[in-house]
mmCIF file of C-alpha atoms and ligand atoms in Angstrom:
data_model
loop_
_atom_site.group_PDB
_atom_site.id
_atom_site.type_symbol
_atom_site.label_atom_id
_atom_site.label_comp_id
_atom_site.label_asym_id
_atom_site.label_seq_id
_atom_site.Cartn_x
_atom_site.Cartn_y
_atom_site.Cartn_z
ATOM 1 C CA UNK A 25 28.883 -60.126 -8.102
ATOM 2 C CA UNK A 26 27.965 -59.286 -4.449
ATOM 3 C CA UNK A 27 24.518 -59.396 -3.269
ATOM 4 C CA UNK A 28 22.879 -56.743 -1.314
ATOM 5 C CA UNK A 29 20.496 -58.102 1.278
ATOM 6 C CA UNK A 30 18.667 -55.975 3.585
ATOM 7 C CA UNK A 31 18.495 -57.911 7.439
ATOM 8 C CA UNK A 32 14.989 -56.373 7.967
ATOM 9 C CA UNK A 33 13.358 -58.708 5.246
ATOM 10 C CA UNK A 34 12.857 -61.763 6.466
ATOM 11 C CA UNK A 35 13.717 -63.801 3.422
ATOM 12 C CA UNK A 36 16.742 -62.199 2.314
ATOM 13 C CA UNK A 37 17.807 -62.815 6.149
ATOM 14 C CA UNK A 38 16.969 -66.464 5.763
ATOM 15 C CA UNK A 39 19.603 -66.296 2.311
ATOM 16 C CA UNK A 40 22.146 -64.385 4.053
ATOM 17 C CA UNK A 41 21.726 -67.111 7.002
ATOM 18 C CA UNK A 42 22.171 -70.061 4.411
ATOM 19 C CA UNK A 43 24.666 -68.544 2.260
ATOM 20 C CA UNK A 44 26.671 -68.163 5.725
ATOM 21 C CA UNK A 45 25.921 -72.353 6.449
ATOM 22 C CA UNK A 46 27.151 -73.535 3.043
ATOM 23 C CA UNK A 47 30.512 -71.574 2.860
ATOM 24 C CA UNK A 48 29.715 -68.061 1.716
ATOM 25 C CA UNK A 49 31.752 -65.100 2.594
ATOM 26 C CA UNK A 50 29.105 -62.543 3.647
ATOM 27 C CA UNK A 51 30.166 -58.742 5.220
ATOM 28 C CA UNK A 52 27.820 -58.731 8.399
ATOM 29 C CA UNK A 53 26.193 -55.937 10.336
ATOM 30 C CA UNK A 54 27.240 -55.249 14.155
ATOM 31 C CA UNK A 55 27.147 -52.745 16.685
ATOM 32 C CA UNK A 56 30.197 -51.859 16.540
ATOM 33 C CA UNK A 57 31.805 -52.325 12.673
ATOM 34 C CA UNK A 58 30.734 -54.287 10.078
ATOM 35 C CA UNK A 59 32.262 -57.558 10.278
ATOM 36 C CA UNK A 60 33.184 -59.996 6.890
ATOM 37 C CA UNK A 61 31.975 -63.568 7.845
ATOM 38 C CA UNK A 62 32.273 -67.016 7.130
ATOM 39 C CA UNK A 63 31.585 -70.042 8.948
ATOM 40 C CA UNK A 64 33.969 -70.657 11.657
ATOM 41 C CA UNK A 65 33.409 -74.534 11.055
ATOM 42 C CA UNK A 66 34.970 -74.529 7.041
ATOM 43 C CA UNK A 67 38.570 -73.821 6.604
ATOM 44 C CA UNK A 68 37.932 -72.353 2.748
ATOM 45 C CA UNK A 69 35.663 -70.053 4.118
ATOM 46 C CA UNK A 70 37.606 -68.814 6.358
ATOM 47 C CA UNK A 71 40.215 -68.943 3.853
ATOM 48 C CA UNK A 72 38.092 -67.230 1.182
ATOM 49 C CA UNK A 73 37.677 -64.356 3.719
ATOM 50 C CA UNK A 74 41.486 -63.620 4.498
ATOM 51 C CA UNK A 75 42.018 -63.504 0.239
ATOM 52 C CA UNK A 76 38.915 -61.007 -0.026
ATOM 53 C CA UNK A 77 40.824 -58.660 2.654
ATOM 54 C CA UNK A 78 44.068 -59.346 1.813
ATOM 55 C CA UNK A 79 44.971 -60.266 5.470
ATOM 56 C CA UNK A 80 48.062 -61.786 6.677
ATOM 57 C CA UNK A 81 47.420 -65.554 7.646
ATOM 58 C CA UNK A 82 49.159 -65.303 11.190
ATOM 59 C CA UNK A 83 46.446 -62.366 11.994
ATOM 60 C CA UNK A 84 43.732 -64.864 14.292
ATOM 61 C CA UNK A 85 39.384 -63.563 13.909
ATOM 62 C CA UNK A 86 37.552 -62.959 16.419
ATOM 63 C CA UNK A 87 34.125 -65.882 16.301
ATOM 64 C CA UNK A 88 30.545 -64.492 16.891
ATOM 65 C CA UNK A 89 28.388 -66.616 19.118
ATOM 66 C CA UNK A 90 24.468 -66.185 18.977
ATOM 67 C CA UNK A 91 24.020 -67.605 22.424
ATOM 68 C CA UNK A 92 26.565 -68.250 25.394
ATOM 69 C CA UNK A 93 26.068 -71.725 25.115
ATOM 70 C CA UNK A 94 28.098 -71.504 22.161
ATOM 71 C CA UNK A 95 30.851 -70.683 24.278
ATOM 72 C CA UNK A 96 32.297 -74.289 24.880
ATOM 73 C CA UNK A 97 32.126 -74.980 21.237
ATOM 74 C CA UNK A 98 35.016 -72.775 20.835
ATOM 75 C CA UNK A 99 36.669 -72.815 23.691
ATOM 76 C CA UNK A 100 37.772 -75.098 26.744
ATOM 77 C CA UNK A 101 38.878 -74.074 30.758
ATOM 78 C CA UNK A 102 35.950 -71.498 30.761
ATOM 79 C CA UNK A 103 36.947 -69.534 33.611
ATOM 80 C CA UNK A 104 33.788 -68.275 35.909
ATOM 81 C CA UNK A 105 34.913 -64.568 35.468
ATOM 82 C CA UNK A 106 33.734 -65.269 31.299
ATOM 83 C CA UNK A 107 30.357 -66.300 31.968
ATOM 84 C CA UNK A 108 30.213 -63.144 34.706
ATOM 85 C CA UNK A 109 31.225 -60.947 32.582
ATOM 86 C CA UNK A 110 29.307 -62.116 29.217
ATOM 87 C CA UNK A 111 26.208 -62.360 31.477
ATOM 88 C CA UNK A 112 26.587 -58.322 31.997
ATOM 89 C CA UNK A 113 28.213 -57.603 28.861
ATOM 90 C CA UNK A 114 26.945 -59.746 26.129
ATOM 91 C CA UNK A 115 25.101 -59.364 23.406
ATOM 92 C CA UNK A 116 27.505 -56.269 23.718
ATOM 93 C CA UNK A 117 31.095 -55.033 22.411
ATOM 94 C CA UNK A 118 33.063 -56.705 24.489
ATOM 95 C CA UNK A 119 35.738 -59.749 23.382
ATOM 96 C CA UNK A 120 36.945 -62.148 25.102
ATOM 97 C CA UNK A 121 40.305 -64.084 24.923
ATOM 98 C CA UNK A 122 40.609 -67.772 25.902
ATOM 99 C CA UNK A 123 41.987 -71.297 25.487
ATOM 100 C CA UNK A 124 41.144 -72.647 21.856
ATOM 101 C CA UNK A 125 38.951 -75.824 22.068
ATOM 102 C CA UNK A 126 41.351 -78.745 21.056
ATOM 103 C CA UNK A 127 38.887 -79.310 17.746
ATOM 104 C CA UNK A 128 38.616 -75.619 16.661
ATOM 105 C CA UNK A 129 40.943 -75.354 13.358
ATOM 106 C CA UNK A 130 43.929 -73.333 14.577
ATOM 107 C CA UNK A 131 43.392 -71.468 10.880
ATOM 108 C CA UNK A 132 40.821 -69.368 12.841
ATOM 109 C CA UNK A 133 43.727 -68.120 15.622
ATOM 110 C CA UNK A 134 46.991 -68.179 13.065
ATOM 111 C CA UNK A 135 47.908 -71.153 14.568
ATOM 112 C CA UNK A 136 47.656 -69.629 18.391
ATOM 113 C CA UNK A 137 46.274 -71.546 20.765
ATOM 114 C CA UNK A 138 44.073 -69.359 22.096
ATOM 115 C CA UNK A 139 40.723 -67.872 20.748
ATOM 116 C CA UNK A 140 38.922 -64.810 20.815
ATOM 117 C CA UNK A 141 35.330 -64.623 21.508
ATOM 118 C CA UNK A 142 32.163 -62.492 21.518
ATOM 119 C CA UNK A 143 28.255 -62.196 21.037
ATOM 120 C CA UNK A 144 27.738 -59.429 18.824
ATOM 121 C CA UNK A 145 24.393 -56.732 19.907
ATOM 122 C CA UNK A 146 22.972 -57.091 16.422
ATOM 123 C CA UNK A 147 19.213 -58.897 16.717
ATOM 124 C CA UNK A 148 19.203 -59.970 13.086
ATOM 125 C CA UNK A 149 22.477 -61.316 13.213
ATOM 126 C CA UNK A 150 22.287 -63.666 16.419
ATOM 127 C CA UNK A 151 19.015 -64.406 15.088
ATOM 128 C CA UNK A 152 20.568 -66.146 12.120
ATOM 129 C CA UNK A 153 23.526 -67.205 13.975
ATOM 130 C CA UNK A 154 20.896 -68.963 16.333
ATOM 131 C CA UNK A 155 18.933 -70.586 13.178
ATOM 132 C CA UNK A 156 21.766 -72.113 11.338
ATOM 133 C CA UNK A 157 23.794 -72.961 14.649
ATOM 134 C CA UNK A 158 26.964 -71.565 13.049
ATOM 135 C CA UNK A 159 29.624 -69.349 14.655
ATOM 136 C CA UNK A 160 31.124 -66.988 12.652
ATOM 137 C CA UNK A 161 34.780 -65.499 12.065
ATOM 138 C CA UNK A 162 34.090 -61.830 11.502
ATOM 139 C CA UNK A 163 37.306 -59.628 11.342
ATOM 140 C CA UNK A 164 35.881 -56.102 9.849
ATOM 141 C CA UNK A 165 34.797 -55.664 6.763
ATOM 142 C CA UNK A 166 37.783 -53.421 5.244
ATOM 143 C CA UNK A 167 40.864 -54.303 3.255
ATOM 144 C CA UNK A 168 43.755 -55.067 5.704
ATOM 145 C CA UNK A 169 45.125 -52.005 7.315
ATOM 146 C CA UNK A 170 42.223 -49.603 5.970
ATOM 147 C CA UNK A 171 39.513 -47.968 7.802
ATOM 148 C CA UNK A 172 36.486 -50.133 9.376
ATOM 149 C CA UNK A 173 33.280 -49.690 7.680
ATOM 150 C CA UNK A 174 30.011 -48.576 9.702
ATOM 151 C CA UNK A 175 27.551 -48.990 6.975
ATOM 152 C CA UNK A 176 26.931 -51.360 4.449
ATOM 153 C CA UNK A 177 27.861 -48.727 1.262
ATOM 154 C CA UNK A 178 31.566 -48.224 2.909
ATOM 155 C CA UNK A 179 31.608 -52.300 2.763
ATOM 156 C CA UNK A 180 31.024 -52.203 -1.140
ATOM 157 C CA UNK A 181 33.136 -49.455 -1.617
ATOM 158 C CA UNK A 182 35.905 -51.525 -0.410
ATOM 159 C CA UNK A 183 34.871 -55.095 -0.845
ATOM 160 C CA UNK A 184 32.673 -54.888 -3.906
ATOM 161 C CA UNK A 185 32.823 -58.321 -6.355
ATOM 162 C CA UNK A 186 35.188 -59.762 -3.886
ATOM 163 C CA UNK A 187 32.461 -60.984 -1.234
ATOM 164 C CA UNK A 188 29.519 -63.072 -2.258
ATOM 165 C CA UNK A 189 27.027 -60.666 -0.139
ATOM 166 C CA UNK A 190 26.375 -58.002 1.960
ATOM 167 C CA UNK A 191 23.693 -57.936 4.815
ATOM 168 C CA UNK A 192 22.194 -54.350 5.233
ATOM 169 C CA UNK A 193 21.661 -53.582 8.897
ATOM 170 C CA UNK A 194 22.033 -50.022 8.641
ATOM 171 C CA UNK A 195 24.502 -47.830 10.139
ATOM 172 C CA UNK A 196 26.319 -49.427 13.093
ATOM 173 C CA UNK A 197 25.421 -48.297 17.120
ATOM 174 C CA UNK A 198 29.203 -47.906 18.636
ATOM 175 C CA UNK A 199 31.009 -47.205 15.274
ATOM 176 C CA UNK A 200 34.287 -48.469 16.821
ATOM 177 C CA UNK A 201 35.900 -51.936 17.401
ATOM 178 C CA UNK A 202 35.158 -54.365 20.936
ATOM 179 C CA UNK A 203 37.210 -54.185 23.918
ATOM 180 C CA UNK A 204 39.443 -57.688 24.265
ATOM 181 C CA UNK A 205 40.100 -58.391 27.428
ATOM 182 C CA UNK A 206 42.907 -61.836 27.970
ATOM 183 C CA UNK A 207 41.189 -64.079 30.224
ATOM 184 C CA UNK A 208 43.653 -66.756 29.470
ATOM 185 C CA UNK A 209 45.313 -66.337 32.941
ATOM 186 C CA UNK A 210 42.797 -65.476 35.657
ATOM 187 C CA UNK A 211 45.304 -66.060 38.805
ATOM 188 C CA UNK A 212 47.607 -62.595 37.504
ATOM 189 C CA UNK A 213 46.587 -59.256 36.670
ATOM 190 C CA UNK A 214 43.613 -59.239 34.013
ATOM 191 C CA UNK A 215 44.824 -57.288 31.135
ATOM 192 C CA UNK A 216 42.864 -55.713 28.011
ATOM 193 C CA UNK A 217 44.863 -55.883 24.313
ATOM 194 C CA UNK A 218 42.309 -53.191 22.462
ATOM 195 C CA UNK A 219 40.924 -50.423 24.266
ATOM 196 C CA UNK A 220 36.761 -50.465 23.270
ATOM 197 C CA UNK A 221 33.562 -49.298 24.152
ATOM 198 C CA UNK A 222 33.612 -51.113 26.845
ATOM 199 C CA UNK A 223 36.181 -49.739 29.964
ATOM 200 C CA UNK A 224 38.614 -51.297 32.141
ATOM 201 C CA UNK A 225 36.392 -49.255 35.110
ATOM 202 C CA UNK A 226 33.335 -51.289 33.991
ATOM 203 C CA UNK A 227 35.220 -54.998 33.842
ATOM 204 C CA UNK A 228 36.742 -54.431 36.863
ATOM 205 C CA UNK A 229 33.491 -53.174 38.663
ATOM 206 C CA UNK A 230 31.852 -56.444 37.172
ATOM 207 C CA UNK A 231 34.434 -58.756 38.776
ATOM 208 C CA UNK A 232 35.194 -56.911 41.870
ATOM 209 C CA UNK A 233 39.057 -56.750 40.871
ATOM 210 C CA UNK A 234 41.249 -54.780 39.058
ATOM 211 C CA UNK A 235 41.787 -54.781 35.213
ATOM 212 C CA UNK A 236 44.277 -53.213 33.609
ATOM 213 C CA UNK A 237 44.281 -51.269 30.458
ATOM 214 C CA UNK A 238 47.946 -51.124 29.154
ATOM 215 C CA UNK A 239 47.947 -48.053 26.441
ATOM 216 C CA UNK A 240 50.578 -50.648 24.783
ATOM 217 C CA UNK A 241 51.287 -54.620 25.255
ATOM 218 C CA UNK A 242 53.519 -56.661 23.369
ATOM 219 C CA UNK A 243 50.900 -59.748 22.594
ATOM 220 C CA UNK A 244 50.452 -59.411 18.922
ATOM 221 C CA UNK A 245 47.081 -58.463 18.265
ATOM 222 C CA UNK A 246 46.738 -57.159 14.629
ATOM 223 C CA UNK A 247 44.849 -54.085 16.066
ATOM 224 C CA UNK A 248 48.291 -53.643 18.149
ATOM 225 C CA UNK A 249 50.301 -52.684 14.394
ATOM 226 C CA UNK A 250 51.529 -49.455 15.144
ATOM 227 C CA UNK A 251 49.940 -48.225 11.505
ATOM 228 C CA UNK A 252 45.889 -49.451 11.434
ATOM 229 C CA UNK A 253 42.338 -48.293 10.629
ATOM 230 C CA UNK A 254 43.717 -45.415 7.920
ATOM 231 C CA UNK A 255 41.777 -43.443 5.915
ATOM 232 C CA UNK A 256 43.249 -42.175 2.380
ATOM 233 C CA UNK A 257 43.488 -38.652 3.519
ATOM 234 C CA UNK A 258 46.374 -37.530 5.909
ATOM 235 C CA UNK A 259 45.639 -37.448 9.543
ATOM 236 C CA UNK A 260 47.770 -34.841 11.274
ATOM 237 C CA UNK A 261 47.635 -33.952 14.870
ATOM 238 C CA UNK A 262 46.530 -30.163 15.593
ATOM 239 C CA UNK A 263 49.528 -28.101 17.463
ATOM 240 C CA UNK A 264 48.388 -24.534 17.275
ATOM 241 C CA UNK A 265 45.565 -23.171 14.912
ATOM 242 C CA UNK A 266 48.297 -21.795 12.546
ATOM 243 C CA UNK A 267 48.780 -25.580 10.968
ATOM 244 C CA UNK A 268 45.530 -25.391 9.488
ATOM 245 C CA UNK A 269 46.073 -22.683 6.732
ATOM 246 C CA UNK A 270 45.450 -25.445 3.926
ATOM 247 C CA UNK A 271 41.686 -24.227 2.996
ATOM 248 C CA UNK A 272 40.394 -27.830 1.988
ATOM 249 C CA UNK A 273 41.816 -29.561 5.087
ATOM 250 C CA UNK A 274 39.020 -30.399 7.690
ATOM 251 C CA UNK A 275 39.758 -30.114 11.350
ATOM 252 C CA UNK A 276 37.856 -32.699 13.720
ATOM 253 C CA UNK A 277 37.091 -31.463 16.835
ATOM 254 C CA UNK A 278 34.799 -32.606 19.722
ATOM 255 C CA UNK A 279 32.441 -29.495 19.396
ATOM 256 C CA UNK A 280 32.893 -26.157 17.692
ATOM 257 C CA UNK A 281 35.528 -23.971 18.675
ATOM 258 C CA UNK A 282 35.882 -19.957 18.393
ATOM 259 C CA UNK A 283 39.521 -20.217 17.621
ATOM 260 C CA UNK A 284 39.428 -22.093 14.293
ATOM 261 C CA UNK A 285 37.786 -21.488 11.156
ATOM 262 C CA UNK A 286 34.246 -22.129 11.168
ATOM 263 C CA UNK A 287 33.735 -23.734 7.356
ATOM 264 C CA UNK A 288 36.510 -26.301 8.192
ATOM 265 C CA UNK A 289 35.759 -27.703 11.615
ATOM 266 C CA UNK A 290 33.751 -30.944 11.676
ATOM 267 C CA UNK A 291 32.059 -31.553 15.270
ATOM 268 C CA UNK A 292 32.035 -35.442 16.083
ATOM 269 C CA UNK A 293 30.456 -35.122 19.998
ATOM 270 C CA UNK A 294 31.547 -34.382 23.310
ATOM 271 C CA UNK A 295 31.137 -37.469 24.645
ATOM 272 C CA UNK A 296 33.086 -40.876 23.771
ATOM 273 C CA UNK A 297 29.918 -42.785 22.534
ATOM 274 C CA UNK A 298 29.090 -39.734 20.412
ATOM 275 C CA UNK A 299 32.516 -39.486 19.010
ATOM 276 C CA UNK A 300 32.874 -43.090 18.375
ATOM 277 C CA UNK A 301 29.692 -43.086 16.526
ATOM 278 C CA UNK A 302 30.591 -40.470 13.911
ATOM 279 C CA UNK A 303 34.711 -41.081 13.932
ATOM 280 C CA UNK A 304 34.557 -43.916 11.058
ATOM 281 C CA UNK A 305 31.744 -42.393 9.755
ATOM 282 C CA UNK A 306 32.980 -39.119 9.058
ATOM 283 C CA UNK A 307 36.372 -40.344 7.875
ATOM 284 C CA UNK A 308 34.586 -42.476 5.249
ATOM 285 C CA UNK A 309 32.474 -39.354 3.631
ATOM 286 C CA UNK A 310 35.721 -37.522 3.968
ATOM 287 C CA UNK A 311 37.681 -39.543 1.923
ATOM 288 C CA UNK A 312 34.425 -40.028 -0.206
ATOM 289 C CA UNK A 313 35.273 -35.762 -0.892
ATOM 290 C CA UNK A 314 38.941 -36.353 -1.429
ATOM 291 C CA UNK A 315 39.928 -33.731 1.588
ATOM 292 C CA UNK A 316 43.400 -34.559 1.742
ATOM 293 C CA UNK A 317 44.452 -33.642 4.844
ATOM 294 C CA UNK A 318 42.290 -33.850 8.099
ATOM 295 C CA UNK A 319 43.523 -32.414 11.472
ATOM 296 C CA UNK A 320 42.837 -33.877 14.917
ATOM 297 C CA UNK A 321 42.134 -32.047 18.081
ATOM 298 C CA UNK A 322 44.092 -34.108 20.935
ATOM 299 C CA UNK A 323 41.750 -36.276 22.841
ATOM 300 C CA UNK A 324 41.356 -36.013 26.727
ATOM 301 C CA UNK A 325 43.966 -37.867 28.645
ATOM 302 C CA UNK A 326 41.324 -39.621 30.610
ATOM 303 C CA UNK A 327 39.966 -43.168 30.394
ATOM 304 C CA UNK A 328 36.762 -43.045 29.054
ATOM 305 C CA UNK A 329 38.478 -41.651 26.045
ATOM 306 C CA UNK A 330 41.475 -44.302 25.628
ATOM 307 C CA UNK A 331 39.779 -46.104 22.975
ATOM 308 C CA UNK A 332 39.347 -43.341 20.861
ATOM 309 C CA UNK A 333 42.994 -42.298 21.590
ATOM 310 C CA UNK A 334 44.294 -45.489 20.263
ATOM 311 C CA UNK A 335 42.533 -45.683 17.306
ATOM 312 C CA UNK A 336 43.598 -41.916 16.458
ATOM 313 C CA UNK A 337 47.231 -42.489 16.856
ATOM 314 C CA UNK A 338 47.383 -45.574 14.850
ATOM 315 C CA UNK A 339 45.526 -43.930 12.236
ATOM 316 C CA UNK A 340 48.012 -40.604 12.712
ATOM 317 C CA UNK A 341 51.245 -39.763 10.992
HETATM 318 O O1 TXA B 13 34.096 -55.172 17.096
HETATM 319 C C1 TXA B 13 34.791 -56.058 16.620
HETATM 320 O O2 TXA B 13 35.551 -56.774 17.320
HETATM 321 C C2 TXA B 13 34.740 -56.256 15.104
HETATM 322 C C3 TXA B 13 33.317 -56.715 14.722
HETATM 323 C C4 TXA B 13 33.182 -57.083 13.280
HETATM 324 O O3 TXA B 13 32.933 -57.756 15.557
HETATM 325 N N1 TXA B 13 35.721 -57.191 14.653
HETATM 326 C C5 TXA B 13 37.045 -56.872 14.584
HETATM 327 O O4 TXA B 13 37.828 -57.881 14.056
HETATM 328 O O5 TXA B 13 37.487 -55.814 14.948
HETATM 329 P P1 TXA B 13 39.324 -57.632 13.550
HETATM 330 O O6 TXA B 13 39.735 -58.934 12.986
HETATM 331 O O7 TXA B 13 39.376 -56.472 12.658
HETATM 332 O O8 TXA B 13 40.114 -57.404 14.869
HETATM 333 C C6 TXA B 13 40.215 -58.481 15.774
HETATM 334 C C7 TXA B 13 41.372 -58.299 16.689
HETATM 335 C C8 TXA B 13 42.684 -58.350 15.953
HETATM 336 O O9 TXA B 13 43.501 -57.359 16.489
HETATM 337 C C9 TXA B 13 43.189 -59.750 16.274
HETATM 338 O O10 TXA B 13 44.583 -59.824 16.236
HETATM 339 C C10 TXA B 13 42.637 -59.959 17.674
HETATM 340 O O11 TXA B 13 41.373 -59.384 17.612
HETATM 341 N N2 TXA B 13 42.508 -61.387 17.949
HETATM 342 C C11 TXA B 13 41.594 -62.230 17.463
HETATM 343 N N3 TXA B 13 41.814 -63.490 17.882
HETATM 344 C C12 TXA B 13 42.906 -63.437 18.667
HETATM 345 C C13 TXA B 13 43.679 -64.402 19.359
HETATM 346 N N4 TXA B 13 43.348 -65.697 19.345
HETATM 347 N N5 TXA B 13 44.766 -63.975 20.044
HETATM 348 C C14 TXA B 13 45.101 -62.690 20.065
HETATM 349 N N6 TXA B 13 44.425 -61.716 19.407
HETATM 350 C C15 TXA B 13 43.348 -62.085 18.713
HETATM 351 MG MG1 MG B 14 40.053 -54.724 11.777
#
């Protein structure tokens, strides 16, 4: 059975907190997704959490901090650029890639011998994380290859009787995954492996140097799989308005358009925070209704919308 405990009362924070300490696998409010967590310091926890999502052993979690002190816990040859940029970025949705500390269980990486890092914007969450003095491996909350979950009812939908608990923190800020950003290598080019909310323009404004944002890499990140983050429904790019006969299909869009039917466009925002906050969202109550097919409107070519572009075509046909 899986617990539901909601983060704004106290004492079922406190039992989420424990649960986390003594080995429990507990699905975790963030800003960005909801993350499924165990203790980053008890290989069957962390084992217990790759089982519930049926995830590939070789894919390495991300570990949530609750304070950047934390940081040397996990990982060793800090560079200076990680505690600039975690000093402007963190608690926030940015990740950060390093060298593994020599005593971290390479079961947390898939064997690699780096590790990736981040202090989640979630005030419940570091508070616990804080209280027990735990880190936490939290890779999202969804069966492997399957859509993120923003709230705590898409968690249970998917995770239900496999997890010990739940922690309801409501429905998440960003709605997308961090940026990662390598910082393995500071003397060559800084690179970022996923796209996030947070952009390439704003690391590299931060450091005073350019970072790049590859739109592909060949370091295997699991959110690099050329299929990820799918809903049930078929996603299908929009070519002209004349694909879009099907009556039940759905057509996202950014806002409403003249040139499509009204009853089956969906508006997600104009801006890239607006759209990342309904994307998972809306694809989640859509396959809630069964639509079975759900066109996209192409996404700008610029930056600030690269995240959103990446998710999209992994999730596309
Ligand atoms: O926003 C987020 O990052 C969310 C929330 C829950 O914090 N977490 C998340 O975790 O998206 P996950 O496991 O679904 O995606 C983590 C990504 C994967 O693509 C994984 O391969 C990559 O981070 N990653 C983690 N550790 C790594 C490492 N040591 N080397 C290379 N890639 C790594
Ligand atoms: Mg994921």
């Amino acid at each position: 059975m899986t617990l539901i405990l909601q983060a704004d009362n106290d004492k079922q924070l406190q039992h989420a907190g424990r649960l986390l300490k003594l080995g429990g696998i507990v699905a975790i409010p963030t800003e960005t997704v909801y993350g499924l967590a165990a203790n980053a310091a008890d290989t069957d926890a962390i084992q217990q959490v790759y089982q519930a999502k049926n995830r590939p052993q070789n894919h390495p979690a991300i570990v949530h901090i609750g304070a950047i002190e934390q940081l040397q816990d996990w990982a060793y040859g800090i560079p200076d650029e990680a505690y600039l940029l975690a000093e402007q970025f963190w608690p926030g949705p940015l990740t950060l890639l390093l060298h593994r500390h020599p005593k971290v269980s390479p079961l947390i990486t898939g064997g690699s011998h780096s590790i990736a890092i981040r202090m989640p914007n979630q005030a419940q969450l570091r508070q616990i994380l804080q209280q027990q003095n735990i880190g936490v491996i939290a890779p999202s909350a969804n069966l492997h290859k399957q859509l993120s979950p923003t709230t705590a009812a898409h968690v249970l939908e998917q995770l239900d009787g496999k997890i010990d608990a739940v922690l309801d923190g409501g429905r998440c800020s960003v709605g997308i995954e961090s940026t990662i950003l390598d910082l393995r290598e500071t003397s060559e080019k800084l690179r970022i492996l996923r796209p996030g909310p947070i952009t390439a323009q704003q690391l590299s404004k931060v450091l005073n140097q350019q970072v790049e944002a590859p739109e592909q890499h060949d370091v295997s990140v699991a959110g690099n799989m050329a299929k990820h983050y799918q809903p049930q429904a078929k996603l299908r790019w929009l070519n002209t308005s004349a694909n879009t006969t099907e009556p039940q299909s759905i057509i996202l869009v950014r806002s409403l358009r003249d040139d499509l039917p009204q009853q089956q466009q969906h508006a997600l925002g104009d801006t890239p925070e607006q759209f990342a906050h309904a994307l998972y969202h809306t694809l989640h109550e859509l396959d809630q209704k069964r639509v079975p097919t759900i066109w996209l409107e192409p996404l700008p070519e610029t930056h600030e919308w690269q995240a959103l572009r990446n998710r999209l075509h992994r999730a596309a046909e």
